[in-house]
Coordinates of C-alpha atoms in Angstrom, one line a residue:
A1 CA 207.6 98.8 155.1
H2 CA 209.3 102.0 156.2
M3 CA 208.1 103.8 153.0
E4 CA 204.5 102.8 153.7
V5 CA 204.7 104.2 157.2
L6 CA 206.3 107.4 156.0
F7 CA 203.8 107.9 153.2
K8 CA 200.8 107.2 155.5
F9 CA 202.3 109.8 157.9
M10 CA 202.4 112.4 155.0
L11 CA 198.9 111.6 154.0
K12 CA 197.7 112.0 157.6
Y13 CA 199.6 115.3 157.9
L14 CA 198.0 116.5 154.6
N15 CA 194.6 115.6 155.9
L16 CA 195.1 117.4 159.2
T17 CA 196.5 120.6 157.7
Y18 CA 193.9 120.7 154.9
E19 CA 191.0 120.1 157.2
A20 CA 192.3 122.9 159.4
L21 CA 192.5 125.2 156.4
K22 CA 189.0 124.4 155.3
E23 CA 187.7 125.1 158.7
D24 CA 189.6 128.4 158.7
I25 CA 188.1 129.3 155.3
A26 CA 184.6 128.5 156.5
T27 CA 185.1 130.8 159.5
T28 CA 187.1 133.7 158.0
K29 CA 186.0 133.4 154.3
S30 CA 189.7 133.5 153.3
G31 CA 192.0 131.4 155.5
S32 CA 195.3 132.4 157.2
K33 CA 198.6 132.4 155.2
E34 CA 200.1 130.1 157.8
K35 CA 197.6 127.3 157.1
Y36 CA 198.0 127.7 153.4
A37 CA 201.7 127.4 153.9
L38 CA 201.3 124.2 155.9
V39 CA 199.3 122.5 153.3
D40 CA 201.6 123.7 150.5
T41 CA 204.7 122.4 152.4
C42 CA 203.0 119.0 152.9
L43 CA 202.0 118.7 149.2
D44 CA 205.5 119.8 148.1
C45 CA 207.0 116.9 150.2
I46 CA 204.5 114.4 148.8
T47 CA 205.4 115.5 145.2
N48 CA 208.9 114.2 145.7
Y49 CA 207.6 110.6 146.1
V50 CA 204.5 110.2 143.9
D51 CA 206.3 109.3 140.7
W52 CA 208.2 106.3 142.1
I53 CA 206.6 105.1 145.4
N54 CA 204.4 102.0 145.3
I55 CA 201.2 103.0 143.5
N56 CA 199.1 101.3 146.2
Y57 CA 200.3 103.8 148.7
V58 CA 199.3 106.7 146.5
L59 CA 195.8 105.2 146.0
S60 CA 195.3 104.3 149.6
H61 CA 192.5 105.5 151.8
N62 CA 190.0 105.5 149.0
Y63 CA 192.1 107.6 146.6
Y64 CA 192.4 110.4 149.2
L65 CA 195.4 112.0 147.6
I66 CA 194.0 112.2 144.1
N67 CA 190.6 113.5 145.4
T68 CA 192.4 116.1 147.5
L69 CA 194.5 117.3 144.6
L70 CA 191.4 117.6 142.4
E71 CA 189.7 119.6 145.2
L72 CA 192.7 121.9 145.5
L73 CA 192.7 122.6 141.8
K74 CA 189.4 124.3 142.3
L75 CA 191.1 126.9 144.5
G76 CA 192.3 128.4 141.3
E77 CA 188.8 129.8 140.8
E78 CA 189.5 132.5 143.4
N79 CA 191.8 135.4 143.0
R80 CA 193.8 135.2 146.2
E81 CA 197.6 134.7 145.8
E82 CA 197.7 132.0 148.5
Q83 CA 195.0 130.0 146.8
D84 CA 196.6 130.3 143.4
M85 CA 199.9 129.1 144.8
L86 CA 198.3 126.1 146.5
C87 CA 196.5 125.3 143.3
I88 CA 199.8 125.4 141.4
T89 CA 201.5 123.1 144.0
A90 CA 198.6 120.6 143.7
S91 CA 199.0 120.7 139.9
K92 CA 202.7 120.0 140.2
C93 CA 202.0 117.0 142.4
L94 CA 199.4 115.6 139.9
I95 CA 201.7 116.2 137.0
Q96 CA 204.5 114.3 138.8
L97 CA 202.1 111.4 139.4
L98 CA 201.1 111.4 135.8
N99 CA 204.8 111.3 134.8
R100 CA 205.2 107.8 136.4
K101 CA 207.1 105.2 134.3
G102 CA 207.3 101.5 135.0
K103 CA 205.1 98.4 134.4
P104 CA 201.7 99.0 132.7
E105 CA 199.8 97.2 135.5
E106 CA 201.3 99.7 138.0
R107 CA 200.2 102.7 136.0
Q108 CA 196.8 101.3 134.9
P109 CA 195.0 102.9 138.0
L110 CA 196.0 106.4 136.6
L111 CA 193.4 105.9 133.9
G112 CA 190.9 106.4 136.7
L113 CA 191.4 110.1 136.0
F114 CA 189.3 109.6 132.9
N115 CA 186.2 108.7 134.9
D116 CA 183.2 111.0 134.8
F117 CA 183.9 112.8 138.1
C118 CA 187.6 113.5 137.6
I119 CA 187.4 114.6 134.0
K120 CA 184.6 117.1 134.8
Q121 CA 186.6 118.4 137.7
I122 CA 189.6 119.1 135.6
F123 CA 187.5 120.4 132.7
S124 CA 185.8 122.8 135.1
C125 CA 189.2 124.0 136.3
K126 CA 190.4 124.5 132.7
K127 CA 187.5 126.7 131.8
T128 CA 187.9 128.8 135.0
S129 CA 191.6 129.3 134.4
L130 CA 191.2 130.2 130.8
G131 CA 188.6 132.8 131.8
K132 CA 191.0 134.2 134.4
S133 CA 194.0 134.3 132.1
N134 CA 192.2 136.1 129.3
G135 CA 193.2 139.7 129.6
S136 CA 195.2 139.1 132.8
N137 CA 198.8 140.0 133.3
S138 CA 199.0 137.9 136.5
S139 CA 201.8 135.3 136.3
N140 CA 199.9 133.0 138.6
S141 CA 196.9 133.0 136.2
H142 CA 199.1 132.0 133.3
M143 CA 200.9 129.4 135.4
N144 CA 197.6 127.9 136.5
I145 CA 196.5 127.2 132.9
S146 CA 200.0 126.1 131.9
Y147 CA 200.1 123.4 134.7
L148 CA 196.5 122.4 133.8
V149 CA 197.6 121.9 130.2
Q150 CA 200.4 119.6 131.5
I151 CA 197.9 117.6 133.5
W152 CA 195.8 117.0 130.4
I153 CA 198.9 116.1 128.4
G154 CA 200.1 113.7 131.1
M155 CA 196.8 111.9 131.1
G156 CA 196.9 111.5 127.4
M157 CA 200.5 110.2 127.4
Q158 CA 199.5 107.5 129.9
L159 CA 196.5 106.6 127.8
S160 CA 198.8 106.4 124.7
A161 CA 201.2 104.1 126.6
L162 CA 198.6 101.8 128.1
W163 CA 196.2 101.4 125.1
T164 CA 198.0 98.5 123.6
T165 CA 195.4 95.9 122.7
T166 CA 192.1 95.8 120.9
E167 CA 190.4 94.6 124.1
F168 CA 191.4 97.9 125.9
E169 CA 188.4 99.5 127.5
R170 CA 188.4 103.0 126.0
P171 CA 187.6 105.8 128.4
A172 CA 183.9 106.7 128.4
Q173 CA 184.8 110.4 128.7
L174 CA 187.3 110.3 125.8
S175 CA 185.2 112.9 123.8
I176 CA 185.3 115.4 126.6
Y177 CA 189.0 114.9 127.0
L178 CA 189.7 115.4 123.3
S179 CA 187.6 118.5 123.2
A180 CA 190.0 120.0 125.8
I181 CA 193.1 118.8 123.9
S182 CA 191.6 120.2 120.6
E183 CA 191.1 123.6 122.3
F184 CA 194.7 123.7 123.4
T185 CA 195.8 122.6 119.9
I186 CA 194.3 125.6 118.2
S187 CA 195.1 128.0 121.0
E188 CA 196.8 131.3 120.1
N189 CA 199.3 130.5 122.8
K190 CA 201.9 128.4 120.9
V191 CA 203.3 126.8 124.0
Y192 CA 199.9 125.2 124.8
S193 CA 199.5 124.3 121.1
Y194 CA 203.0 122.7 121.0
E195 CA 202.4 120.5 124.0
A196 CA 199.0 119.4 122.5
L197 CA 200.6 118.6 119.2
Q198 CA 203.2 116.4 120.9
L199 CA 200.3 114.5 122.4
W200 CA 198.5 114.1 119.1
N201 CA 201.6 112.7 117.5
S202 CA 202.0 110.2 120.3
L203 CA 198.3 109.2 119.9
L204 CA 198.6 108.9 116.2
N205 CA 201.7 106.7 116.5
N206 CA 199.6 104.2 118.4
K207 CA 198.0 101.7 116.0
F208 CA 195.1 100.9 118.4
I209 CA 194.2 104.6 119.0
M210 CA 194.7 106.2 115.5
H211 CA 191.6 104.6 114.0
D212 CA 189.3 105.1 117.0
E213 CA 186.1 106.6 115.8
T214 CA 186.2 109.5 118.3
I215 CA 189.8 110.3 117.3
K216 CA 188.7 110.2 113.7
E217 CA 185.8 112.6 114.4
F218 CA 188.1 115.2 116.0
L219 CA 190.7 115.0 113.3
I220 CA 188.2 115.5 110.5
N221 CA 186.6 118.4 112.4
L222 CA 190.0 120.0 112.9
A223 CA 190.8 119.7 109.2
A224 CA 187.5 121.3 108.3
N225 CA 188.1 124.3 110.6
L226 CA 191.8 125.0 110.0
P227 CA 191.2 128.5 108.5
N228 CA 189.3 129.5 111.6
T229 CA 192.0 128.5 114.1
H230 CA 195.4 129.9 115.2
L231 CA 197.1 126.6 114.3
L232 CA 198.8 127.5 111.0
F233 CA 199.2 131.2 111.6
R234 CA 202.3 133.1 112.7
I235 CA 204.7 130.1 112.3
T236 CA 207.0 131.5 109.7
S237 CA 206.0 135.2 109.5
K238 CA 208.5 137.9 110.2
N239 CA 206.8 139.2 113.3
M240 CA 206.6 135.9 115.2
I241 CA 209.4 136.9 117.6
N242 CA 207.6 140.0 118.8
I243 CA 204.4 138.1 119.1
M244 CA 206.0 135.4 121.1
T245 CA 207.8 137.8 123.4
S246 CA 204.7 139.8 124.3
M247 CA 202.4 136.7 124.6
L248 CA 204.7 134.8 127.0
N249 CA 205.9 137.8 129.0
N250 CA 209.4 136.2 128.7
E251 CA 208.4 133.6 131.4
E252 CA 208.8 130.4 129.4
F253 CA 211.9 131.6 127.5
D254 CA 215.0 133.6 127.8
S255 CA 214.6 137.0 126.4
D256 CA 217.0 136.5 123.5
E257 CA 215.5 135.9 120.0
E258 CA 217.6 132.8 119.4
E259 CA 215.7 130.9 122.2
I260 CA 212.3 131.9 120.7
Q261 CA 213.4 130.9 117.2
K262 CA 214.4 127.5 118.4
F263 CA 211.0 127.0 120.0
F264 CA 209.3 128.0 116.8
Q265 CA 211.4 125.6 114.8
K266 CA 210.4 122.8 117.2
Y267 CA 206.8 123.9 116.9
A268 CA 206.9 123.9 113.1
N269 CA 208.4 120.4 113.1
E270 CA 205.8 119.1 115.5
L271 CA 203.0 120.7 113.5
A272 CA 204.4 119.3 110.2
S273 CA 204.5 115.8 111.7
F274 CA 200.9 116.1 113.0
L275 CA 199.6 117.4 109.6
K276 CA 201.4 114.6 107.7
K277 CA 200.1 111.9 110.0
S278 CA 196.5 113.1 110.2
A279 CA 196.4 114.0 106.4
G280 CA 197.8 110.6 105.7
M281 CA 194.8 109.0 107.4
Y282 CA 192.1 111.4 106.2
L283 CA 193.5 113.2 103.1
Q284 CA 190.2 114.1 101.5
P285 CA 189.0 116.5 104.3
Y286 CA 192.4 118.3 104.3
L287 CA 192.5 118.7 100.5
S288 CA 189.0 120.0 100.5
T289 CA 189.8 122.5 103.2
A290 CA 193.0 123.6 101.5
F291 CA 191.3 124.0 98.1
E292 CA 188.3 126.0 99.5
W293 CA 190.6 128.2 101.6
T294 CA 192.8 128.9 98.6
M295 CA 189.9 129.9 96.4
K296 CA 188.7 132.3 99.1
I297 CA 192.0 133.9 99.6
L298 CA 192.5 134.2 95.8
A299 CA 189.2 136.1 95.6
D300 CA 190.1 138.3 98.6
T301 CA 193.5 139.0 96.9
D302 CA 191.8 140.0 93.6
K303 CA 189.4 142.2 95.5
F304 CA 192.3 143.9 97.4
N305 CA 194.3 144.5 94.2
A306 CA 191.2 146.0 92.5
Q307 CA 190.5 148.3 95.4
T308 CA 194.2 149.5 95.7
K309 CA 194.6 149.6 91.9
L310 CA 197.8 147.7 92.1
D311 CA 199.0 144.9 89.7
S312 CA 200.4 143.1 92.7
A313 CA 199.7 143.8 96.3
S314 CA 202.4 144.6 98.8
Y315 CA 201.5 143.1 102.1
D316 CA 202.5 143.9 105.6
S317 CA 203.7 140.8 107.5
S318 CA 200.8 141.2 110.0
S319 CA 198.1 141.8 107.4
Y320 CA 195.2 139.4 106.8
L321 CA 196.3 138.4 103.3
Y322 CA 199.9 137.9 104.2
L323 CA 199.1 135.7 107.2
N324 CA 196.6 133.6 105.2
W325 CA 199.0 133.1 102.3
D326 CA 201.8 132.2 104.8
A327 CA 199.5 129.6 106.4
L328 CA 198.3 128.2 103.1
L329 CA 201.8 127.8 101.8
Y330 CA 202.8 125.8 104.9
L331 CA 199.6 123.7 104.7
W332 CA 200.0 122.9 101.0
S333 CA 203.7 122.1 101.4
N334 CA 202.9 119.4 104.0
L335 CA 199.9 118.0 102.1
M336 CA 202.0 117.7 98.9
Q337 CA 204.7 115.8 100.9
T338 CA 202.0 113.5 102.1
V339 CA 200.6 112.9 98.6
N340 CA 204.1 112.3 97.2
K341 CA 204.7 109.7 99.9
M342 CA 201.4 108.0 99.1
I343 CA 202.3 107.9 95.4
I344 CA 205.7 106.4 96.0
I345 CA 204.1 103.7 98.2
I346 CA 201.5 102.9 95.5
L347 CA 204.1 102.8 92.8
F348 CA 206.3 100.5 94.9
F349 CA 203.5 98.0 95.4
Y350 CA 202.3 98.3 91.8
Q351 CA 205.9 97.5 90.6
Y352 CA 206.1 94.4 92.8

């Protein structure tokens, strides 16, 4: 009873401070730093409770907290530091909510974030943040998109945990959601890609999700477009450390090379797991892509050798041919492991 009273007080305080901020923004076009700080402090306090307090308190007052968090995410569309920071605080609160554990019936309401309104709100924020982060050195811009990635991943992890029967009502906006996850998967930013790959592996471990027609469509499309994505590139190449260091501005990792190498090893393992699982389900599209890609790079290699009049080309580790052969070797290695596993299973059943 005391927790209910306390949480109602925090929601009331959030409402008062946020309404005051909106009124200030409407009047001054920007809003005072003090009012931003009040809303930020209130949200920060609520964040400490949302992952364990009774879910009914969180959803009270007609989902006021969730609606407010989604509204605050939109503040990231502006370029003011106070708005960026409030957007980040709202993102942290939503992430914490999506990290809830416990009984399925208590977490079921979180799937409401897959409804039409919520998914479009978050999708809109994703596009805006990606646009702002491109070519920007602002740490807040990169943090905004990083937290939004975690929101999308958190939604998917809840979906994976709760989709446990054939009678489960799949989200109507699953296709829009997966398009965002696919975009993160093939992102040049390996941190976003790594988190998306973890989600894919969780989804593909779920026997009720793995054969869903929408999932199948995205996996086959991804297989067909592998050569045109960043997914398989710069995983094992010699210059990956320099690429990683400049791309992340040393914010996600310590500056030492060992930390970055550990990340790339985890990334490679997660990617290998994803390739084996998806290729095990839809082998033909992966083999077709690998074969066509190999034929193209062989032709490009012959052309290069003819132009340079060399019997064998020497490639720089950042060159087009080096990167493509590096990616192809990684792809074929994982596909062959998948094929060998299938052959062993077939021989086992044939024998018995």
